[in-house]
PDB file of C-alpha atoms and ligand atoms in Angstrom:
ATOM      1  CA  MET A   1      26.050 -26.257  11.211  1.00 51.00           C
ATOM      2  CA  LYS A   2      24.193 -25.625  14.462  1.00 52.00           C
ATOM      3  CA  GLN A   3      20.520 -24.895  13.839  1.00 65.00           C
ATOM      4  CA  ASN A   4      19.208 -22.171  16.139  1.00 83.00           C
ATOM      5  CA  LYS A   5      16.019 -22.786  18.065  1.00 93.00           C
ATOM      6  CA  GLU A   6      12.796 -21.667  16.373  1.00 97.00           C
ATOM      7  CA  LEU A   7      10.981 -18.741  17.939  1.00 98.00           C
ATOM      8  CA  ALA A   8       7.767 -20.173  19.416  1.00 98.00           C
ATOM      9  CA  ILE A   9       4.953 -17.731  18.637  1.00 98.00           C
ATOM     10  CA  GLY A  10       1.468 -17.658  20.176  1.00 98.00           C
ATOM     11  CA  VAL A  11      -0.983 -15.532  18.172  1.00 98.00           C
ATOM     12  CA  LEU A  12      -4.035 -13.718  19.549  1.00 98.00           C
ATOM     13  CA  GLY A  13      -6.522 -12.434  16.977  1.00 98.00           C
ATOM     14  CA  SER A  14     -10.156 -11.398  16.710  1.00 97.00           C
ATOM     15  CA  GLY A  15     -10.689 -11.087  12.969  1.00 97.00           C
ATOM     16  CA  ARG A  16      -9.561 -11.963   9.481  1.00 96.00           C
ATOM     17  CA  GLY A  17      -6.064 -13.074  10.393  1.00 97.00           C
ATOM     18  CA  SER A  18      -4.247 -11.677   7.371  1.00 98.00           C
ATOM     19  CA  ASN A  19      -1.248 -10.814   9.574  1.00 98.00           C
ATOM     20  CA  PHE A  20      -1.257 -14.338  10.980  1.00 98.00           C
ATOM     21  CA  GLN A  21      -1.202 -15.580   7.373  1.00 98.00           C
ATOM     22  CA  ALA A  22       1.691 -13.273   6.457  1.00 98.00           C
ATOM     23  CA  ILE A  23       3.731 -14.525   9.416  1.00 98.00           C
ATOM     24  CA  LEU A  24       2.989 -18.146   8.510  1.00 98.00           C
ATOM     25  CA  ASP A  25       3.941 -17.477   4.873  1.00 98.00           C
ATOM     26  CA  ALA A  26       7.242 -15.899   5.980  1.00 98.00           C
ATOM     27  CA  ILE A  27       8.013 -18.992   8.062  1.00 98.00           C
ATOM     28  CA  LYS A  28       7.183 -21.307   5.152  1.00 98.00           C
ATOM     29  CA  ALA A  29       9.309 -19.220   2.797  1.00 98.00           C
ATOM     30  CA  GLY A  30      12.281 -19.569   5.161  1.00 96.00           C
ATOM     31  CA  ASN A  31      12.384 -15.859   6.000  1.00 96.00           C
ATOM     32  CA  LEU A  32      11.524 -16.291   9.660  1.00 97.00           C
ATOM     33  CA  HIS A  33      12.956 -19.024  11.867  1.00 97.00           C
ATOM     34  CA  ALA A  34       9.853 -19.581  13.952  1.00 98.00           C
ATOM     35  CA  ARG A  35       6.843 -21.743  14.598  1.00 98.00           C
ATOM     36  CA  ILE A  36       3.288 -20.654  15.407  1.00 98.00           C
ATOM     37  CA  VAL A  37       2.427 -22.855  18.356  1.00 98.00           C
ATOM     38  CA  CYS A  38      -1.193 -21.736  18.769  1.00 98.00           C
ATOM     39  CA  VAL A  39      -3.805 -19.222  17.714  1.00 98.00           C
ATOM     40  CA  ILE A  40      -6.328 -18.035  20.282  1.00 98.00           C
ATOM     41  CA  THR A  41      -9.375 -15.918  19.561  1.00 98.00           C
ATOM     42  CA  ASP A  42     -12.068 -14.237  21.630  1.00 97.00           C
ATOM     43  CA  VAL A  43     -14.493 -14.364  18.663  1.00 97.00           C
ATOM     44  CA  PRO A  44     -15.814 -17.838  17.875  1.00 96.00           C
ATOM     45  CA  SER A  45     -16.601 -16.974  14.237  1.00 97.00           C
ATOM     46  CA  ALA A  46     -13.260 -15.252  13.522  1.00 98.00           C
ATOM     47  CA  TYR A  47     -11.791 -16.248  10.165  1.00 98.00           C
ATOM     48  CA  ILE A  48      -8.344 -16.491  11.768  1.00 98.00           C
ATOM     49  CA  LEU A  49      -9.507 -19.817  13.287  1.00 98.00           C
ATOM     50  CA  GLU A  50     -10.246 -21.274   9.860  1.00 98.00           C
ATOM     51  CA  ARG A  51      -6.941 -20.070   8.472  1.00 98.00           C
ATOM     52  CA  ALA A  52      -5.048 -21.644  11.365  1.00 98.00           C
ATOM     53  CA  ARG A  53      -6.866 -24.962  11.148  1.00 97.00           C
ATOM     54  CA  ALA A  54      -6.295 -25.107   7.394  1.00 97.00           C
ATOM     55  CA  HIS A  55      -2.566 -25.042   8.141  1.00 97.00           C
ATOM     56  CA  GLY A  56      -2.663 -27.484  11.044  1.00 97.00           C
ATOM     57  CA  VAL A  57      -1.966 -24.800  13.664  1.00 98.00           C
ATOM     58  CA  PRO A  58      -3.737 -25.458  16.991  1.00 98.00           C
ATOM     59  CA  ALA A  59      -6.589 -22.944  17.054  1.00 98.00           C
ATOM     60  CA  LEU A  60      -8.791 -22.228  20.045  1.00 98.00           C
ATOM     61  CA  TYR A  61     -11.653 -19.989  20.999  1.00 98.00           C
ATOM     62  CA  ILE A  62     -11.462 -18.861  24.628  1.00 97.00           C
ATOM     63  CA  ASP A  63     -14.342 -16.838  26.002  1.00 95.00           C
ATOM     64  CA  ALA A  64     -13.102 -13.438  27.189  1.00 93.00           C
ATOM     65  CA  GLY A  65     -15.786 -12.831  29.806  1.00 88.00           C
ATOM     66  CA  LEU A  66     -18.297 -10.019  30.096  1.00 88.00           C
ATOM     67  CA  SER A  67     -16.134  -6.994  29.280  1.00 89.00           C
ATOM     68  CA  LYS A  68     -16.071  -5.955  25.632  1.00 87.00           C
ATOM     69  CA  THR A  69     -12.661  -4.283  25.813  1.00 90.00           C
ATOM     70  CA  ARG A  70     -10.474  -6.495  28.003  1.00 91.00           C
ATOM     71  CA  LEU A  71     -10.041 -10.048  29.257  1.00 90.00           C
ATOM     72  CA  ASP A  72     -11.707 -10.582  32.610  1.00 86.00           C
ATOM     73  CA  GLY A  73      -9.544 -12.068  35.392  1.00 85.00           C
ATOM     74  CA  ALA A  74     -10.460 -15.725  34.929  1.00 91.00           C
ATOM     75  CA  SER A  75     -10.303 -15.659  31.158  1.00 94.00           C
ATOM     76  CA  GLU A  76      -7.001 -13.788  31.217  1.00 95.00           C
ATOM     77  CA  GLN A  77      -5.550 -16.649  33.267  1.00 96.00           C
ATOM     78  CA  ARG A  78      -6.939 -19.158  30.758  1.00 97.00           C
ATOM     79  CA  TYR A  79      -5.214 -17.244  27.948  1.00 98.00           C
ATOM     80  CA  ILE A  80      -1.919 -17.277  29.875  1.00 98.00           C
ATOM     81  CA  ASP A  81      -2.200 -20.991  30.730  1.00 98.00           C
ATOM     82  CA  THR A  82      -3.014 -21.925  27.138  1.00 98.00           C
ATOM     83  CA  LEU A  83      -0.119 -19.897  25.730  1.00 98.00           C
ATOM     84  CA  GLN A  84       2.251 -21.477  28.233  1.00 98.00           C
ATOM     85  CA  GLN A  85       0.922 -25.002  27.682  1.00 98.00           C
ATOM     86  CA  HIS A  86       1.669 -24.619  23.977  1.00 98.00           C
ATOM     87  CA  GLY A  87       5.166 -23.365  24.765  1.00 98.00           C
ATOM     88  CA  ALA A  88       4.734 -19.836  23.391  1.00 98.00           C
ATOM     89  CA  GLU A  89       7.806 -17.690  24.069  1.00 98.00           C
ATOM     90  CA  VAL A  90       6.358 -14.571  22.502  1.00 98.00           C
ATOM     91  CA  VAL A  91       2.804 -13.371  21.957  1.00 98.00           C
ATOM     92  CA  VAL A  92       1.792 -11.727  18.708  1.00 98.00           C
ATOM     93  CA  LEU A  93      -1.335  -9.578  18.735  1.00 98.00           C
ATOM     94  CA  ALA A  94      -2.747  -9.806  15.225  1.00 97.00           C
ATOM     95  CA  GLY A  95      -5.948  -7.805  15.245  1.00 95.00           C
ATOM     96  CA  PHE A  96      -6.761  -8.744  18.845  1.00 96.00           C
ATOM     97  CA  MET A  97      -9.399  -6.234  19.900  1.00 92.00           C
ATOM     98  CA  ARG A  98      -8.812  -6.208  23.654  1.00 93.00           C
ATOM     99  CA  ILE A  99      -6.556  -4.319  26.028  1.00 91.00           C
ATOM    100  CA  ILE A 100      -3.821  -6.492  27.559  1.00 92.00           C
ATOM    101  CA  LYS A 101      -3.871  -6.326  31.355  1.00 92.00           C
ATOM    102  CA  PRO A 102      -1.043  -6.650  33.923  1.00 94.00           C
ATOM    103  CA  ALA A 103      -1.151 -10.445  34.475  1.00 96.00           C
ATOM    104  CA  LEU A 104      -0.583 -11.270  30.802  1.00 97.00           C
ATOM    105  CA  LEU A 105       1.912  -8.409  30.495  1.00 97.00           C
ATOM    106  CA  ALA A 106       3.862  -9.815  33.451  1.00 97.00           C
ATOM    107  CA  ALA A 107       3.751 -13.394  32.130  1.00 98.00           C
ATOM    108  CA  TYR A 108       5.240 -12.215  28.805  1.00 98.00           C
ATOM    109  CA  SER A 109       7.190  -9.127  29.828  1.00 96.00           C
ATOM    110  CA  ASN A 110       8.676  -7.408  26.732  1.00 95.00           C
ATOM    111  CA  ARG A 111       7.566 -10.388  24.669  1.00 97.00           C
ATOM    112  CA  ILE A 112       4.166  -9.216  23.479  1.00 98.00           C
ATOM    113  CA  LEU A 113       4.083  -7.534  20.070  1.00 98.00           C
ATOM    114  CA  ASN A 114       1.325  -5.538  18.440  1.00 98.00           C
ATOM    115  CA  ILE A 115       0.798  -4.112  14.983  1.00 98.00           C
ATOM    116  CA  HIS A 116      -0.917  -0.756  14.680  1.00 98.00           C
ATOM    117  CA  PRO A 117      -2.193   0.710  11.406  1.00 98.00           C
ATOM    118  CA  ALA A 118      -0.519   4.140  11.744  1.00 98.00           C
ATOM    119  CA  LEU A 119       2.914   5.637  12.314  1.00 98.00           C
ATOM    120  CA  LEU A 120       2.838   5.818  16.107  1.00 98.00           C
ATOM    121  CA  PRO A 121       2.783   7.954  18.159  1.00 98.00           C
ATOM    122  CA  ALA A 122       0.350   9.450  15.618  1.00 98.00           C
ATOM    123  CA  PHE A 123      -3.190   8.140  15.646  1.00 98.00           C
ATOM    124  CA  PRO A 124      -3.331   5.622  18.504  1.00 97.00           C
ATOM    125  CA  GLY A 125      -6.646   3.911  19.213  1.00 94.00           C
ATOM    126  CA  LEU A 126      -9.252   2.572  16.838  1.00 94.00           C
ATOM    127  CA  GLU A 127      -9.525   2.890  13.049  1.00 96.00           C
ATOM    128  CA  SER A 128      -6.347   4.903  12.666  1.00 97.00           C
ATOM    129  CA  TRP A 129      -6.632   5.001   8.892  1.00 98.00           C
ATOM    130  CA  LYS A 130      -9.871   6.993   9.292  1.00 98.00           C
ATOM    131  CA  GLN A 131      -8.107   9.337  11.717  1.00 98.00           C
ATOM    132  CA  ALA A 132      -5.356   9.791   9.114  1.00 98.00           C
ATOM    133  CA  LEU A 133      -7.903  10.680   6.420  1.00 98.00           C
ATOM    134  CA  ARG A 134      -9.726  13.103   8.731  1.00 98.00           C
ATOM    135  CA  HIS A 135      -6.480  14.903   9.554  1.00 98.00           C
ATOM    136  CA  GLY A 136      -5.473  15.100   5.908  1.00 98.00           C
ATOM    137  CA  VAL A 137      -1.975  13.705   6.461  1.00 98.00           C
ATOM    138  CA  LYS A 138      -0.110  12.807   3.293  1.00 98.00           C
ATOM    139  CA  LEU A 139       1.805   9.951   4.848  1.00 98.00           C
ATOM    140  CA  THR A 140       0.736   7.266   7.286  1.00 98.00           C
ATOM    141  CA  GLY A 141       1.722   3.620   7.691  1.00 98.00           C
ATOM    142  CA  CYS A 142       2.039   0.888  10.255  1.00 98.00           C
ATOM    143  CA  THR A 143       4.013   0.228  13.411  1.00 98.00           C
ATOM    144  CA  VAL A 144       5.104  -2.981  15.111  1.00 98.00           C
ATOM    145  CA  HIS A 145       5.810  -2.320  18.770  1.00 98.00           C
ATOM    146  CA  LEU A 146       6.277  -4.077  22.086  1.00 98.00           C
ATOM    147  CA  VAL A 147       3.179  -3.867  24.251  1.00 97.00           C
ATOM    148  CA  ASP A 148       3.312  -2.105  27.593  1.00 96.00           C
ATOM    149  CA  ALA A 149       0.578  -0.961  29.981  1.00 93.00           C
ATOM    150  CA  GLY A 150      -0.490   1.946  27.729  1.00 93.00           C
ATOM    151  CA  THR A 151      -2.667   1.919  24.616  1.00 91.00           C
ATOM    152  CA  ASP A 152      -0.507   1.680  21.495  1.00 94.00           C
ATOM    153  CA  THR A 153       2.572   2.808  23.416  1.00 95.00           C
ATOM    154  CA  GLY A 154       5.665   0.672  24.030  1.00 96.00           C
ATOM    155  CA  PRO A 155       9.021   0.547  22.212  1.00 98.00           C
ATOM    156  CA  ILE A 156       8.784   0.680  18.427  1.00 98.00           C
ATOM    157  CA  LEU A 157      10.425  -2.189  16.523  1.00 98.00           C
ATOM    158  CA  VAL A 158       9.538  -1.580  12.852  1.00 98.00           C
ATOM    159  CA  GLN A 159       7.637   1.075  10.919  1.00 98.00           C
ATOM    160  CA  LYS A 160       6.608   1.250   7.259  1.00 98.00           C
ATOM    161  CA  ALA A 161       5.319   4.401   5.587  1.00 98.00           C
ATOM    162  CA  VAL A 162       2.376   4.494   3.195  1.00 98.00           C
ATOM    163  CA  PRO A 163       1.268   7.476   1.049  1.00 98.00           C
ATOM    164  CA  VAL A 164      -2.261   8.840   1.463  1.00 98.00           C
ATOM    165  CA  LEU A 165      -3.750   9.564  -1.968  1.00 98.00           C
ATOM    166  CA  ASP A 166      -6.349  12.240  -2.742  1.00 97.00           C
ATOM    167  CA  ALA A 167      -8.780   9.617  -4.009  1.00 97.00           C
ATOM    168  CA  ASP A 168      -8.410   7.359  -0.962  1.00 98.00           C
ATOM    169  CA  THR A 169     -11.429   5.973   0.857  1.00 98.00           C
ATOM    170  CA  PRO A 170     -11.037   4.362   4.288  1.00 98.00           C
ATOM    171  CA  GLU A 171     -11.063   0.987   2.545  1.00 98.00           C
ATOM    172  CA  THR A 172      -8.378   1.751  -0.052  1.00 98.00           C
ATOM    173  CA  LEU A 173      -6.096   3.346   2.523  1.00 98.00           C
ATOM    174  CA  HIS A 174      -6.494   0.499   4.994  1.00 98.00           C
ATOM    175  CA  ALA A 175      -5.775  -2.028   2.234  1.00 98.00           C
ATOM    176  CA  ARG A 176      -2.555  -0.178   1.293  1.00 98.00           C
ATOM    177  CA  ILE A 177      -1.491  -0.099   4.958  1.00 98.00           C
ATOM    178  CA  GLN A 178      -2.176  -3.811   5.344  1.00 98.00           C
ATOM    179  CA  ILE A 179       0.190  -4.656   2.470  1.00 98.00           C
ATOM    180  CA  GLN A 180       2.965  -3.036   4.520  1.00 98.00           C
ATOM    181  CA  GLU A 181       1.783  -4.691   7.754  1.00 98.00           C
ATOM    182  CA  HIS A 182       2.348  -8.056   6.111  1.00 98.00           C
ATOM    183  CA  ILE A 183       5.979  -7.100   5.477  1.00 98.00           C
ATOM    184  CA  ALA A 184       6.570  -5.337   8.792  1.00 98.00           C
ATOM    185  CA  TYR A 185       5.365  -8.063  11.159  1.00 98.00           C
ATOM    186  CA  PRO A 186       7.590 -10.881   9.840  1.00 98.00           C
ATOM    187  CA  GLU A 187      10.505  -8.417   9.758  1.00 98.00           C
ATOM    188  CA  ALA A 188      10.022  -7.467  13.421  1.00 98.00           C
ATOM    189  CA  LEU A 189       9.684 -11.102  14.448  1.00 98.00           C
ATOM    190  CA  ALA A 190      12.844 -12.051  12.559  1.00 97.00           C
ATOM    191  CA  MET A 191      14.673  -9.301  14.486  1.00 97.00           C
ATOM    192  CA  LEU A 192      13.312 -10.646  17.754  1.00 96.00           C
ATOM    193  CA  ALA A 193      14.169 -14.250  16.816  1.00 96.00           C
ATOM    194  CA  ARG A 194      17.775 -13.218  16.131  1.00 95.00           C
ATOM    195  CA  LYS A 195      17.903 -11.313  19.421  1.00 95.00           C
ATOM    196  CA  LEU A 196      16.534 -14.210  21.487  1.00 95.00           C
ATOM    197  CA  HIS A 197      18.114 -17.173  19.695  1.00 95.00           C
ATOM    198  CA  GLY A 198      21.045 -15.702  17.751  1.00 84.00           C
TER     199      GLY A 198
HETATM  200  C1  GRF B   1      -4.700  -4.751  11.239  1.00 51.12           C
HETATM  201  O1  GRF B   1      -5.053  -3.671  10.440  1.00 51.12           O
HETATM  202  C2  GRF B   1      -3.899  -4.301  12.420  1.00 51.12           C
HETATM  203  O2  GRF B   1      -3.154  -3.151  12.177  1.00 51.12           O
HETATM  204  C3  GRF B   1      -4.934  -4.030  13.474  1.00 51.12           C
HETATM  205  O3  GRF B   1      -5.930  -4.998  13.234  1.00 51.12           O
HETATM  206  C4  GRF B   1      -5.907  -5.409  11.886  1.00 51.12           C
HETATM  207  C5  GRF B   1      -5.824  -6.916  11.845  1.00 51.12           C
HETATM  208  O4  GRF B   1      -6.018  -7.441  10.573  1.00 51.12           O
HETATM  209  N1  GRF B   1      -4.323  -4.085  14.785  1.00 51.12           N
HETATM  210  P1  GRF B   1      -5.877  -8.996  10.336  1.00 51.12           P
HETATM  211  O5  GRF B   1      -6.903  -9.709  11.225  1.00 51.12           O
HETATM  212  O6  GRF B   1      -4.482  -9.420  10.611  1.00 51.12           O
HETATM  213  O7  GRF B   1      -6.246  -9.178   8.875  1.00 51.12           O
END
């Protein structure tokens, strides 16, 4: 039987990398026909680097320049070049704490995915689980979406709902959301893999 091509995923992350791990686990379990070709971080101490190296995934720190919220022009080009050199077809933002600018968006048009810890369009921006608690909503969740020029906008691919409990703290709610993130991201990528490679 003809084996379809694996989806070649480049991951950008700034932190713990639990979503990276969930995607890798889904690949290893045979639930996602893909390969993580590289992990790039803007934070040299990010745990995602250790996780990647432990699994033999090429893992790089690339300085993002002086801005705290975006990639400056030269570093953005280094990110693009590195992703392309590793053969990434799609870019997965897994806790990457910077805004994606037009050059990277154009290089990977409709092929950059993000996961957001709320049911968009509710609670865009930072620490959405705290926003959810402040507003007293009874239901929140996570959203995997394609990245466009806006902040946490772009077509929605997968959403998972999570109940907010009376006793929740920011930590307990975020932890419950993350359990669903780890299901949602591999699911969205499997959909994309089927769309791109049949
Ligand atoms: C997740 O909560 C995700 O929704 C947000 O950043 C966090 C990344 O966590 N965009 P991790 O680094 O994958 O553990």
